[in-house]
PDB file of C-alpha atoms in Angstrom:
ATOM      1  CA  MET F   1      79.778 106.089-272.752  1.00 42.00           C
ATOM      2  CA  GLN F   2      81.282 102.675-273.158  1.00 43.00           C
ATOM      3  CA  LYS F   3      84.813 102.289-271.948  1.00 45.00           C
ATOM      4  CA  THR F   4      87.090 100.341-274.215  1.00 44.00           C
ATOM      5  CA  PHE F   5      90.420  98.799-273.458  1.00 41.00           C
ATOM      6  CA  ILE F   6      92.578  97.825-276.393  1.00 38.00           C
ATOM      7  CA  VAL F   7      95.012  95.202-275.269  1.00 36.00           C
ATOM      8  CA  SER F   8      98.312  94.657-277.053  1.00 33.00           C
ATOM      9  CA  ALA F   9     101.758  93.262-276.280  1.00 31.00           C
ATOM     10  CA  CYS F  10     100.725  91.676-272.989  1.00 34.00           C
ATOM     11  CA  LEU F  11     103.397  89.091-272.197  1.00 30.00           C
ATOM     12  CA  LEU F  12     106.200  89.768-269.735  1.00 31.00           C
ATOM     13  CA  LEU F  13     109.421  87.797-269.416  1.00 30.00           C
ATOM     14  CA  ALA F  14     109.226  84.650-267.319  1.00 32.00           C
ATOM     15  CA  ALA F  15     111.102  86.394-264.520  1.00 33.00           C
ATOM     16  CA  CYS F  16     108.212  88.808-264.129  1.00 40.00           C
ATOM     17  CA  ALA F  17     105.929  85.897-263.256  1.00 39.00           C
ATOM     18  CA  GLN F  18     107.722  85.902-259.901  1.00 42.00           C
ATOM     19  CA  ILE F  19     105.755  89.032-258.897  1.00 46.00           C
ATOM     20  CA  LYS F  20     103.840  88.216-255.743  1.00 55.00           C
ATOM     21  CA  THR F  21     100.069  88.201-256.074  1.00 60.00           C
ATOM     22  CA  PRO F  22      98.329  89.866-253.108  1.00 69.00           C
ATOM     23  CA  GLU F  23      96.788  87.021-251.105  1.00 68.00           C
ATOM     24  CA  PRO F  24      93.029  86.990-250.572  1.00 73.00           C
ATOM     25  CA  VAL F  25      92.019  85.986-247.045  1.00 68.00           C
ATOM     26  CA  GLY F  26      88.857  84.087-246.142  1.00 75.00           C
ATOM     27  CA  TYR F  27      87.876  82.943-249.642  1.00 83.00           C
ATOM     28  CA  SER F  28      87.238  79.445-250.955  1.00 89.00           C
ATOM     29  CA  GLU F  29      89.995  77.645-252.803  1.00 91.00           C
ATOM     30  CA  ALA F  30      88.057  78.125-256.072  1.00 93.00           C
ATOM     31  CA  ILE F  31      87.809  81.925-255.641  1.00 93.00           C
ATOM     32  CA  THR F  32      91.490  82.084-254.645  1.00 91.00           C
ATOM     33  CA  ARG F  33      92.459  80.188-257.826  1.00 94.00           C
ATOM     34  CA  LEU F  34      90.270  82.477-259.963  1.00 95.00           C
ATOM     35  CA  TRP F  35      91.900  85.532-258.342  1.00 93.00           C
ATOM     36  CA  SER F  36      95.433  84.192-258.899  1.00 92.00           C
ATOM     37  CA  SER F  37      94.711  83.488-262.567  1.00 94.00           C
ATOM     38  CA  HIS F  38      92.984  86.848-263.126  1.00 95.00           C
ATOM     39  CA  HIS F  39      95.727  88.762-261.302  1.00 92.00           C
ATOM     40  CA  LEU F  40      98.403  87.113-263.454  1.00 93.00           C
ATOM     41  CA  GLN F  41      96.536  88.283-266.577  1.00 94.00           C
ATOM     42  CA  LEU F  42      96.451  91.815-265.143  1.00 94.00           C
ATOM     43  CA  GLN F  43     100.171  91.756-264.330  1.00 91.00           C
ATOM     44  CA  ASN F  44     100.858  90.875-267.966  1.00 92.00           C
ATOM     45  CA  LEU F  45      98.688  93.759-269.188  1.00 94.00           C
ATOM     46  CA  THR F  46     101.345  96.410-269.879  1.00 93.00           C
ATOM     47  CA  HIS F  47      99.964  98.178-272.969  1.00 96.00           C
ATOM     48  CA  TRP F  48      96.355  99.333-273.024  1.00 96.00           C
ATOM     49  CA  THR F  49      94.024 102.194-273.960  1.00 96.00           C
ATOM     50  CA  LEU F  50      91.029 103.384-271.957  1.00 96.00           C
ATOM     51  CA  ASN F  51      88.361 105.554-273.608  1.00 97.00           C
ATOM     52  CA  GLY F  52      85.514 106.807-271.446  1.00 96.00           C
ATOM     53  CA  ARG F  53      84.284 109.518-269.105  1.00 97.00           C
ATOM     54  CA  ILE F  54      85.701 110.748-265.823  1.00 96.00           C
ATOM     55  CA  GLY F  55      84.023 112.878-263.186  1.00 95.00           C
ATOM     56  CA  SER F  56      85.296 114.286-259.914  1.00 94.00           C
ATOM     57  CA  ARG F  57      83.513 115.882-256.986  1.00 94.00           C
ATOM     58  CA  SER F  58      84.843 117.547-253.861  1.00 88.00           C
ATOM     59  CA  ALA F  59      83.360 119.990-251.363  1.00 86.00           C
ATOM     60  CA  PHE F  60      84.452 122.913-253.543  1.00 85.00           C
ATOM     61  CA  ARG F  61      84.376 121.653-257.101  1.00 86.00           C
ATOM     62  CA  ALA F  62      82.801 119.235-259.551  1.00 90.00           C
ATOM     63  CA  SER F  63      83.989 118.508-263.065  1.00 91.00           C
ATOM     64  CA  SER F  64      83.646 115.953-265.823  1.00 93.00           C
ATOM     65  CA  ALA F  65      85.500 115.171-269.018  1.00 95.00           C
ATOM     66  CA  SER F  66      86.076 112.591-271.693  1.00 96.00           C
ATOM     67  CA  ILE F  67      89.226 110.610-271.001  1.00 97.00           C
ATOM     68  CA  GLN F  68      91.593 108.775-273.282  1.00 98.00           C
ATOM     69  CA  TRP F  69      94.429 107.059-271.422  1.00 97.00           C
ATOM     70  CA  GLN F  70      97.144 105.192-273.295  1.00 98.00           C
ATOM     71  CA  GLN F  71      99.540 103.159-271.176  1.00 97.00           C
ATOM     72  CA  GLN F  72     102.652 101.640-272.751  1.00 97.00           C
ATOM     73  CA  GLY F  73     104.784 100.025-270.099  1.00 94.00           C
ATOM     74  CA  GLU F  74     105.907 102.802-267.765  1.00 94.00           C
ATOM     75  CA  ARG F  75     104.879 105.595-270.168  1.00 97.00           C
ATOM     76  CA  PHE F  76     101.390 107.097-270.306  1.00 97.00           C
ATOM     77  CA  ASN F  77      99.498 109.694-272.300  1.00 98.00           C
ATOM     78  CA  ILE F  78      96.237 110.989-270.800  1.00 97.00           C
ATOM     79  CA  GLN F  79      93.916 113.300-272.745  1.00 97.00           C
ATOM     80  CA  LEU F  80      91.029 114.996-270.925  1.00 96.00           C
ATOM     81  CA  THR F  81      88.462 116.979-272.891  1.00 94.00           C
ATOM     82  CA  GLY F  82      85.624 118.936-271.296  1.00 88.00           C
ATOM     83  CA  PRO F  83      82.132 119.436-272.717  1.00 82.00           C
ATOM     84  CA  LEU F  84      82.128 120.732-276.308  1.00 67.00           C
ATOM     85  CA  GLY F  85      85.903 120.296-276.459  1.00 68.00           C
ATOM     86  CA  GLN F  86      86.541 122.995-273.865  1.00 75.00           C
ATOM     87  CA  GLY F  87      89.164 122.685-271.150  1.00 79.00           C
ATOM     88  CA  ALA F  88      91.349 120.163-272.958  1.00 91.00           C
ATOM     89  CA  LEU F  89      94.365 118.919-271.021  1.00 94.00           C
ATOM     90  CA  SER F  90      97.112 116.537-272.107  1.00 96.00           C
ATOM     91  CA  ALA F  91      99.380 114.823-269.575  1.00 97.00           C
ATOM     92  CA  LYS F  92     102.163 112.507-270.667  1.00 97.00           C
ATOM     93  CA  GLY F  93     105.173 111.001-268.975  1.00 97.00           C
ATOM     94  CA  THR F  94     106.084 108.403-266.353  1.00 94.00           C
ATOM     95  CA  THR F  95     105.802 108.197-262.570  1.00 86.00           C
ATOM     96  CA  ASP F  96     109.046 110.247-262.417  1.00 94.00           C
ATOM     97  CA  TYR F  97     108.340 112.923-265.047  1.00 97.00           C
ATOM     98  CA  LEU F  98     105.222 114.696-266.331  1.00 97.00           C
ATOM     99  CA  GLU F  99     104.556 117.103-269.162  1.00 97.00           C
ATOM    100  CA  VAL F 100     101.165 118.866-269.148  1.00 96.00           C
ATOM    101  CA  HIS F 101      99.708 120.882-272.031  1.00 95.00           C
ATOM    102  CA  SER F 102      96.579 123.012-271.747  1.00 90.00           C
ATOM    103  CA  ALA F 103      95.218 126.111-273.447  1.00 83.00           C
ATOM    104  CA  THR F 104      95.408 128.113-270.214  1.00 83.00           C
ATOM    105  CA  THR F 105      98.913 127.144-269.076  1.00 83.00           C
ATOM    106  CA  GLY F 106     100.694 126.027-272.224  1.00 90.00           C
ATOM    107  CA  LYS F 107     103.388 123.410-271.625  1.00 95.00           C
ATOM    108  CA  ILE F 108     104.588 122.711-268.076  1.00 96.00           C
ATOM    109  CA  GLU F 109     107.109 120.012-267.083  1.00 96.00           C
ATOM    110  CA  SER F 110     107.884 118.579-263.663  1.00 96.00           C
ATOM    111  CA  SER F 111     109.810 115.806-261.955  1.00 97.00           C
ATOM    112  CA  ASN F 112     106.921 115.665-259.431  1.00 96.00           C
ATOM    113  CA  PRO F 113     104.091 114.269-261.600  1.00 95.00           C
ATOM    114  CA  GLN F 114     101.501 113.972-258.820  1.00 93.00           C
ATOM    115  CA  GLN F 115     101.843 117.585-257.717  1.00 94.00           C
ATOM    116  CA  LEU F 116     101.778 118.967-261.271  1.00 94.00           C
ATOM    117  CA  LEU F 117      98.739 116.901-262.261  1.00 92.00           C
ATOM    118  CA  ASP F 118      96.807 117.871-259.115  1.00 91.00           C
ATOM    119  CA  GLU F 119      97.594 121.561-259.687  1.00 91.00           C
ATOM    120  CA  SER F 120      96.663 121.330-263.372  1.00 91.00           C
ATOM    121  CA  LEU F 121      93.359 119.553-262.716  1.00 88.00           C
ATOM    122  CA  GLY F 122      92.387 121.465-259.594  1.00 86.00           C
ATOM    123  CA  TRP F 123      91.619 118.157-257.847  1.00 88.00           C
ATOM    124  CA  VAL F 124      93.561 115.132-256.620  1.00 90.00           C
ATOM    125  CA  PHE F 125      93.953 112.225-259.045  1.00 92.00           C
ATOM    126  CA  PRO F 126      95.986 109.276-257.640  1.00 93.00           C
ATOM    127  CA  LEU F 127      98.150 108.921-260.745  1.00 91.00           C
ATOM    128  CA  ALA F 128     100.592 106.178-259.681  1.00 89.00           C
ATOM    129  CA  SER F 129      97.889 103.906-258.246  1.00 91.00           C
ATOM    130  CA  ALA F 130      95.116 104.631-260.754  1.00 94.00           C
ATOM    131  CA  ARG F 131      97.231 103.110-263.512  1.00 92.00           C
ATOM    132  CA  ASN F 132      96.669  99.729-261.842  1.00 92.00           C
ATOM    133  CA  TRP F 133      93.211 100.396-260.441  1.00 94.00           C
ATOM    134  CA  VAL F 134      91.590 101.131-263.823  1.00 96.00           C
ATOM    135  CA  THR F 135      92.477  97.589-264.938  1.00 96.00           C
ATOM    136  CA  GLY F 136      91.216  95.989-261.699  1.00 96.00           C
ATOM    137  CA  ASN F 137      94.702  95.418-260.300  1.00 93.00           C
ATOM    138  CA  PRO F 138      95.631  96.461-256.748  1.00 90.00           C
ATOM    139  CA  GLY F 139      99.289  96.658-257.774  1.00 80.00           C
ATOM    140  CA  MET F 140     102.191  94.482-256.779  1.00 61.00           C
ATOM    141  CA  ALA F 141     101.805  93.407-253.135  1.00 53.00           C
ATOM    142  CA  ARG F 142     102.112  97.022-252.052  1.00 55.00           C
ATOM    143  CA  LYS F 143     102.666  97.729-248.396  1.00 60.00           C
ATOM    144  CA  ASP F 144      99.840 100.311-248.329  1.00 59.00           C
ATOM    145  CA  LEU F 145      97.266  97.801-249.604  1.00 70.00           C
ATOM    146  CA  GLU F 146      95.158  97.468-246.467  1.00 76.00           C
ATOM    147  CA  THR F 147      92.259  95.307-247.589  1.00 85.00           C
ATOM    148  CA  PHE F 148      90.539  94.060-250.684  1.00 89.00           C
ATOM    149  CA  THR F 149      87.453  92.011-251.454  1.00 92.00           C
ATOM    150  CA  LEU F 150      86.723  89.828-254.453  1.00 94.00           C
ATOM    151  CA  ASP F 151      83.545  89.065-256.338  1.00 95.00           C
ATOM    152  CA  SER F 152      82.338  85.518-257.040  1.00 94.00           C
ATOM    153  CA  LYS F 153      84.530  85.366-260.171  1.00 95.00           C
ATOM    154  CA  GLY F 154      87.769  86.247-258.369  1.00 94.00           C
ATOM    155  CA  ARG F 155      87.932  89.894-259.507  1.00 96.00           C
ATOM    156  CA  LEU F 156      88.389  92.978-257.346  1.00 95.00           C
ATOM    157  CA  GLU F 157      85.172  94.321-255.890  1.00 96.00           C
ATOM    158  CA  HIS F 158      86.633  96.795-253.384  1.00 95.00           C
ATOM    159  CA  LEU F 159      90.055  97.806-252.124  1.00 92.00           C
ATOM    160  CA  LYS F 160      91.493 100.168-249.528  1.00 92.00           C
ATOM    161  CA  GLN F 161      94.945 101.477-250.349  1.00 89.00           C
ATOM    162  CA  GLY F 162      96.388 104.372-248.372  1.00 89.00           C
ATOM    163  CA  PRO F 163      93.719 107.098-248.101  1.00 92.00           C
ATOM    164  CA  TRP F 164      91.820 105.750-251.129  1.00 94.00           C
ATOM    165  CA  GLU F 165      88.894 103.345-251.345  1.00 96.00           C
ATOM    166  CA  VAL F 166      88.146 101.892-254.763  1.00 96.00           C
ATOM    167  CA  HIS F 167      84.837 100.248-255.714  1.00 98.00           C
ATOM    168  CA  TYR F 168      84.376  98.174-258.859  1.00 98.00           C
ATOM    169  CA  HIS F 169      80.741  98.309-259.958  1.00 96.00           C
ATOM    170  CA  ASN F 170      80.915  95.947-262.937  1.00 94.00           C
ATOM    171  CA  TYR F 171      83.243  94.281-265.434  1.00 97.00           C
ATOM    172  CA  ARG F 172      83.138  93.627-269.172  1.00 96.00           C
ATOM    173  CA  LYS F 173      85.050  91.083-271.188  1.00 95.00           C
ATOM    174  CA  THR F 174      87.624  92.640-273.517  1.00 93.00           C
ATOM    175  CA  GLY F 175      89.515  90.127-275.596  1.00 91.00           C
ATOM    176  CA  ASN F 176      90.272  87.281-273.189  1.00 92.00           C
ATOM    177  CA  ILE F 177      90.201  89.312-269.969  1.00 95.00           C
ATOM    178  CA  TYR F 178      87.515  90.924-267.814  1.00 97.00           C
ATOM    179  CA  LEU F 179      88.222  94.602-267.132  1.00 97.00           C
ATOM    180  CA  PRO F 180      86.326  97.135-265.002  1.00 97.00           C
ATOM    181  CA  HIS F 181      83.559  99.096-266.699  1.00 96.00           C
ATOM    182  CA  LYS F 182      82.688 101.467-263.839  1.00 97.00           C
ATOM    183  CA  ILE F 183      85.055 102.381-261.004  1.00 98.00           C
ATOM    184  CA  THR F 184      84.786 104.825-258.091  1.00 98.00           C
ATOM    185  CA  PHE F 185      87.905 106.161-256.299  1.00 95.00           C
ATOM    186  CA  LYS F 186      87.197 107.953-253.030  1.00 96.00           C
ATOM    187  CA  ASP F 187      89.301 109.577-250.317  1.00 94.00           C
ATOM    188  CA  ASN F 188      88.270 112.022-247.566  1.00 92.00           C
ATOM    189  CA  ASP F 189      88.006 114.971-249.967  1.00 91.00           C
ATOM    190  CA  THR F 190      87.483 113.678-253.496  1.00 93.00           C
ATOM    191  CA  LYS F 191      85.236 111.217-255.303  1.00 96.00           C
ATOM    192  CA  ILE F 192      86.245 110.187-258.835  1.00 96.00           C
ATOM    193  CA  ILE F 193      84.145 108.042-261.164  1.00 97.00           C
ATOM    194  CA  VAL F 194      85.526 106.461-264.340  1.00 97.00           C
ATOM    195  CA  VAL F 195      83.043 104.926-266.785  1.00 94.00           C
TER     196      VAL F 195
END
């Protein structure tokens, strides 16, 4: 299924342009310039919608669902729907607060979004980081960003951040920006694919 990003309200205040772009090491000046330009576009991407499919696999469980993720600044709304509409789950909030709705649990709220989402899904989903990763952004010069590689057009190809490795399989142009079309997140226990 084709993933679509709808981009709106993308410009930040001039002060936000001061955000430090993670520096690529060992690339030509041309690739470094492409990366800096692309990363600035990603930093300005604050409102978007992702429609696609998500699958996860661990030693004990495999699942897949349709995903609709709306991000508006710090607020998000994620809808997951299993095959034939079964197993629907809605998660909305911020990195500090999460509200989950599902047919099996009803409404649950928490000030620990990561823990509640992991318990609700039955698998680990790196919520705070994935918000950036799904747009091809490693985040803002984070201290746990160990390494990243770029493709020939200055876009993320692979990154290692904390326990997670993220692979970008291809990009598609949406509006005036190239965004990932297929992404794999992997840690020691879980593999997640977003298409």
